[in-house]
Short mmCIF file of C-alpha atoms in Angstrom, two decimals:
data_model
loop_
_atom_site.label_atom_id
_atom_site.label_comp_id
_atom_site.label_asym_id
_atom_site.label_seq_id
_atom_site.Cartn_x
_atom_site.Cartn_y
_atom_site.Cartn_z
CA LYS A 1 55.04 -38.89 78.54
CA ALA A 2 54.28 -36.55 75.64
CA GLY A 3 50.85 -34.95 75.59
CA VAL A 4 48.40 -34.62 72.73
CA THR A 5 49.96 -32.76 69.81
CA GLN A 6 48.02 -30.88 67.15
CA THR A 7 49.42 -29.38 63.98
CA PRO A 8 49.35 -26.78 62.67
CA ARG A 9 48.60 -24.35 65.52
CA TYR A 10 47.24 -21.63 63.23
CA LEU A 11 45.76 -21.70 59.76
CA ILE A 12 44.23 -19.09 57.48
CA LYS A 13 42.19 -20.32 54.53
CA THR A 14 39.90 -18.83 51.90
CA ARG A 15 36.23 -19.72 51.50
CA GLY A 16 35.77 -22.75 49.29
CA GLN A 17 39.16 -24.25 50.07
CA GLN A 18 39.70 -27.42 52.05
CA VAL A 19 41.89 -28.00 55.09
CA THR A 20 43.43 -30.96 56.92
CA LEU A 21 44.29 -30.88 60.61
CA SER A 22 46.41 -33.44 62.42
CA CYS A 23 46.32 -34.89 65.93
CA SER A 24 48.85 -37.20 67.59
CA PRO A 25 47.40 -38.80 70.74
CA ILE A 26 49.16 -39.74 73.95
CA SER A 27 51.09 -42.98 73.55
CA GLY A 28 48.84 -45.94 74.34
CA HIS A 29 45.62 -44.04 73.73
CA ARG A 30 43.45 -45.56 71.02
CA SER A 31 40.54 -43.14 70.99
CA VAL A 32 40.72 -39.71 69.36
CA SER A 33 37.81 -37.27 69.45
CA TRP A 34 37.48 -33.95 67.68
CA TYR A 35 35.67 -30.85 68.95
CA GLN A 36 34.90 -27.43 67.54
CA GLN A 37 35.11 -24.50 69.96
CA THR A 38 33.51 -21.15 69.16
CA PRO A 39 32.47 -18.26 71.43
CA GLY A 40 28.81 -18.68 70.48
CA GLN A 41 28.37 -22.46 70.48
CA GLY A 42 31.03 -23.49 72.97
CA LEU A 43 32.59 -26.93 72.64
CA GLN A 44 30.78 -29.21 70.21
CA PHE A 45 31.55 -32.85 69.46
CA LEU A 46 32.47 -33.61 65.87
CA PHE A 47 33.41 -37.31 65.83
CA GLU A 48 35.39 -40.02 67.55
CA TYR A 49 37.76 -42.59 66.12
CA PHE A 50 38.86 -45.80 67.76
CA SER A 51 41.13 -48.39 66.16
CA GLU A 52 40.85 -46.69 62.75
CA THR A 53 37.03 -46.73 62.81
CA GLN A 54 34.67 -43.83 63.26
CA ARG A 55 32.65 -44.90 66.25
CA ASN A 56 30.57 -41.79 67.00
CA LYS A 57 29.55 -38.66 65.13
CA GLY A 58 28.08 -35.32 66.17
CA ASN A 59 25.67 -33.08 64.29
CA PHE A 60 27.96 -31.57 61.69
CA PRO A 61 27.56 -31.57 57.89
CA GLY A 62 29.32 -34.09 55.69
CA ARG A 63 31.96 -31.47 54.80
CA PHE A 64 33.58 -32.45 58.09
CA SER A 65 35.32 -35.79 57.91
CA GLY A 66 38.19 -37.59 59.52
CA ARG A 67 40.27 -40.70 59.67
CA GLN A 68 42.58 -42.52 62.00
CA PHE A 69 45.74 -44.38 61.16
CA SER A 70 47.13 -47.61 62.58
CA ASN A 71 49.40 -45.65 64.97
CA SER A 72 46.26 -43.88 66.34
CA ARG A 73 47.17 -40.53 64.80
CA SER A 74 44.11 -38.83 63.41
CA GLU A 75 43.36 -36.27 60.77
CA MET A 76 40.33 -34.08 60.31
CA ASN A 77 39.33 -32.63 56.96
CA VAL A 78 36.95 -29.81 56.20
CA SER A 79 36.00 -29.28 52.56
CA THR A 80 34.41 -26.27 50.89
CA LEU A 81 35.23 -24.00 53.80
CA GLU A 82 32.68 -21.44 54.97
CA LEU A 83 33.21 -18.32 57.08
CA GLY A 84 31.32 -20.02 59.90
CA ASP A 85 33.93 -22.77 60.08
CA SER A 86 36.33 -20.32 61.73
CA ALA A 87 36.96 -21.83 65.14
CA LEU A 88 39.41 -23.53 67.44
CA TYR A 89 39.52 -27.24 66.60
CA LEU A 90 40.52 -29.42 69.51
CA CYS A 91 41.28 -33.08 69.59
CA ALA A 92 41.23 -35.21 72.72
CA SER A 93 42.74 -38.61 73.27
CA SER A 94 41.77 -41.29 75.75
CA ARG A 95 42.60 -44.95 76.29
CA GLN A 96 39.23 -46.32 75.30
CA GLY A 97 36.83 -43.40 74.82
CA GLY A 98 33.53 -43.63 76.66
CA ASN A 99 33.97 -42.90 80.34
CA THR A 100 37.76 -42.90 80.34
CA GLU A 101 39.68 -39.67 80.92
CA ALA A 102 40.14 -37.51 77.83
CA PHE A 103 43.10 -35.15 77.40
CA PHE A 104 43.07 -32.27 74.97
CA GLY A 105 45.65 -30.94 72.58
CA GLN A 106 46.34 -27.21 72.28
CA GLY A 107 44.12 -26.94 69.24
CA THR A 108 44.34 -25.56 65.73
CA ARG A 109 43.00 -22.05 65.26
CA LEU A 110 41.35 -21.97 61.82
CA THR A 111 40.41 -18.64 60.29
CA VAL A 112 38.39 -18.62 57.07
CA VAL A 113 38.46 -15.36 55.10
CA GLY B 1 20.69 -36.29 72.29
CA GLU B 2 22.19 -35.15 75.53
CA ASN B 3 21.84 -31.53 76.64
CA VAL B 4 23.95 -29.99 79.41
CA GLU B 5 23.01 -26.69 81.06
CA GLN B 6 25.63 -24.86 83.14
CA HIS B 7 25.17 -21.99 85.62
CA PRO B 8 26.22 -19.33 86.27
CA SER B 9 27.91 -18.07 83.12
CA THR B 10 30.07 -15.71 85.19
CA LEU B 11 31.02 -16.06 88.86
CA SER B 12 33.06 -13.54 90.82
CA VAL B 13 34.26 -14.47 94.31
CA GLN B 14 36.71 -13.02 96.82
CA GLU B 15 40.03 -14.78 97.18
CA GLY B 16 39.74 -17.37 99.93
CA ASP B 17 35.98 -17.83 99.50
CA SER B 18 34.31 -20.88 97.95
CA ALA B 19 32.91 -21.16 94.43
CA VAL B 20 30.15 -23.48 93.24
CA ILE B 21 29.26 -24.20 89.60
CA LYS B 22 26.18 -26.23 88.75
CA CYS B 23 25.24 -28.36 85.75
CA THR B 24 22.16 -30.31 84.78
CA TYR B 25 21.92 -33.01 82.13
CA SER B 26 18.97 -34.43 80.24
CA ASP B 27 19.85 -38.03 79.38
CA SER B 28 19.53 -40.41 82.31
CA ALA B 29 21.86 -42.83 80.47
CA SER B 30 24.82 -40.47 80.95
CA ASN B 31 27.29 -42.04 83.33
CA TYR B 32 30.48 -40.01 83.16
CA PHE B 33 30.85 -36.36 84.21
CA PRO B 34 34.22 -34.63 83.83
CA TRP B 35 35.11 -31.01 84.59
CA TYR B 36 37.63 -29.05 82.56
CA LYS B 37 39.46 -25.80 83.29
CA GLN B 38 40.50 -23.62 80.38
CA GLU B 39 42.78 -20.64 80.85
CA LEU B 40 42.90 -17.97 78.18
CA GLY B 41 44.61 -19.24 75.04
CA LYS B 42 45.25 -22.68 76.51
CA ARG B 43 43.81 -26.16 76.12
CA PRO B 44 41.00 -27.46 78.36
CA GLN B 45 42.53 -29.41 81.24
CA LEU B 46 40.75 -32.19 83.08
CA ILE B 47 40.59 -31.24 86.76
CA ILE B 48 38.22 -33.84 88.20
CA ASP B 49 35.63 -36.35 87.04
CA ILE B 50 32.93 -38.52 88.55
CA ARG B 51 31.13 -41.63 87.42
CA SER B 52 27.50 -42.43 88.05
CA ASN B 53 28.22 -45.08 90.67
CA VAL B 54 29.71 -42.42 92.97
CA GLY B 55 27.96 -39.51 94.70
CA GLU B 56 30.95 -37.35 95.61
CA LYS B 57 34.63 -37.10 94.83
CA LYS B 58 37.31 -34.82 96.31
CA ASP B 59 40.78 -33.80 95.25
CA GLN B 60 42.39 -31.30 97.61
CA ARG B 61 40.42 -28.01 97.22
CA ILE B 62 38.17 -29.36 94.49
CA ALA B 63 35.11 -31.57 94.89
CA VAL B 64 32.35 -32.74 92.62
CA THR B 65 28.91 -34.00 93.67
CA LEU B 66 26.42 -35.93 91.58
CA ASN B 67 22.67 -36.33 92.09
CA LYS B 68 21.48 -38.93 89.58
CA THR B 69 17.84 -38.61 90.57
CA ALA B 70 17.77 -34.88 89.90
CA LYS B 71 20.26 -35.22 87.02
CA HIS B 72 22.58 -32.53 88.24
CA PHE B 73 26.21 -32.31 89.29
CA SER B 74 28.26 -29.52 90.82
CA LEU B 75 31.85 -28.38 91.13
CA HIS B 76 32.98 -26.96 94.45
CA ILE B 77 36.24 -25.05 94.85
CA THR B 78 37.24 -24.07 98.38
CA GLU B 79 39.82 -21.49 99.52
CA THR B 80 39.95 -19.96 96.05
CA GLN B 81 43.23 -18.55 94.78
CA PRO B 82 44.07 -16.14 91.92
CA GLU B 83 45.27 -19.06 89.76
CA ASP B 84 41.76 -20.53 89.91
CA SER B 85 40.60 -17.74 87.57
CA ALA B 86 39.61 -19.44 84.29
CA VAL B 87 36.64 -20.78 82.35
CA TYR B 88 35.28 -24.05 83.73
CA PHE B 89 33.32 -26.52 81.61
CA CYS B 90 31.21 -29.41 82.77
CA ALA B 91 30.49 -32.32 80.45
CA ALA B 92 28.51 -35.53 80.30
CA SER B 93 28.84 -38.69 78.26
CA ILE B 94 27.33 -42.12 77.88
CA GLY B 95 29.49 -45.16 77.63
CA GLY B 96 31.42 -47.93 79.23
CA SER B 97 35.15 -48.26 79.59
CA GLY B 98 35.15 -50.06 76.29
CA GLY B 99 33.69 -47.26 74.24
CA GLY B 100 31.49 -44.21 74.13
CA ALA B 101 28.18 -43.42 72.55
CA ASP B 102 28.03 -39.74 71.68
CA GLY B 103 31.28 -38.19 72.84
CA LEU B 104 31.35 -35.50 75.50
CA THR B 105 28.48 -32.99 75.60
CA PHE B 106 29.71 -29.77 77.20
CA GLY B 107 28.03 -27.01 79.11
CA LYS B 108 28.56 -23.45 77.85
CA GLY B 109 31.17 -22.69 80.49
CA THR B 110 31.51 -20.54 83.61
CA HIS B 111 33.97 -17.68 83.74
CA LEU B 112 35.31 -17.75 87.29
CA ILE B 113 36.90 -14.52 88.48
CA ILE B 114 38.83 -14.48 91.75
CA GLN B 115 38.93 -10.98 93.23
CA PRO B 116 42.07 -10.21 95.29
#
């Protein structure tokens, strides 16, 4: 069974630009969550999608958004990039979210210059 | 919202000894507590989890204990090996099998170093 796949693996963007990251969950998993990982703040929850609906949201500004498609693939978008958005962005898939096991992708390393 | 504290931030043990990492959580509604291992440059990997209706769970050299009254849970690794060296994260979440509330709230991580 294929694991969680994130593309691209690395990305360099300029301040003010926008970026879209992609996540393909494990087959059969309907929940996709996104996390930001930085050395200072650790792993922080961005949002969760389930059956194409955003079900939960963390404490991030509205510049961070996402969506989920009918095949459960999810995209995350960050607009008007800031230097502080440089981080590893991880997605995790699970069957139902909540207290079901979540499996992470390898992440997208975003660098904003 | 939920807050998870994790200690210690760094733990160095001799190969073959045991390692214990402790976490506390603030929201008594949290009912799911997974542990992840992250090696340098790799994705976090789920190594064990426990739900609030269970006090202890074991999987070979790894065990997790949960004290709901005190709102803390711990990871125990016995007979440590060099490949156990990594950063370990605890997490907590609220939710049933049909859906979550606030996603996973993570501790800041423990860098476990196994000395040969």
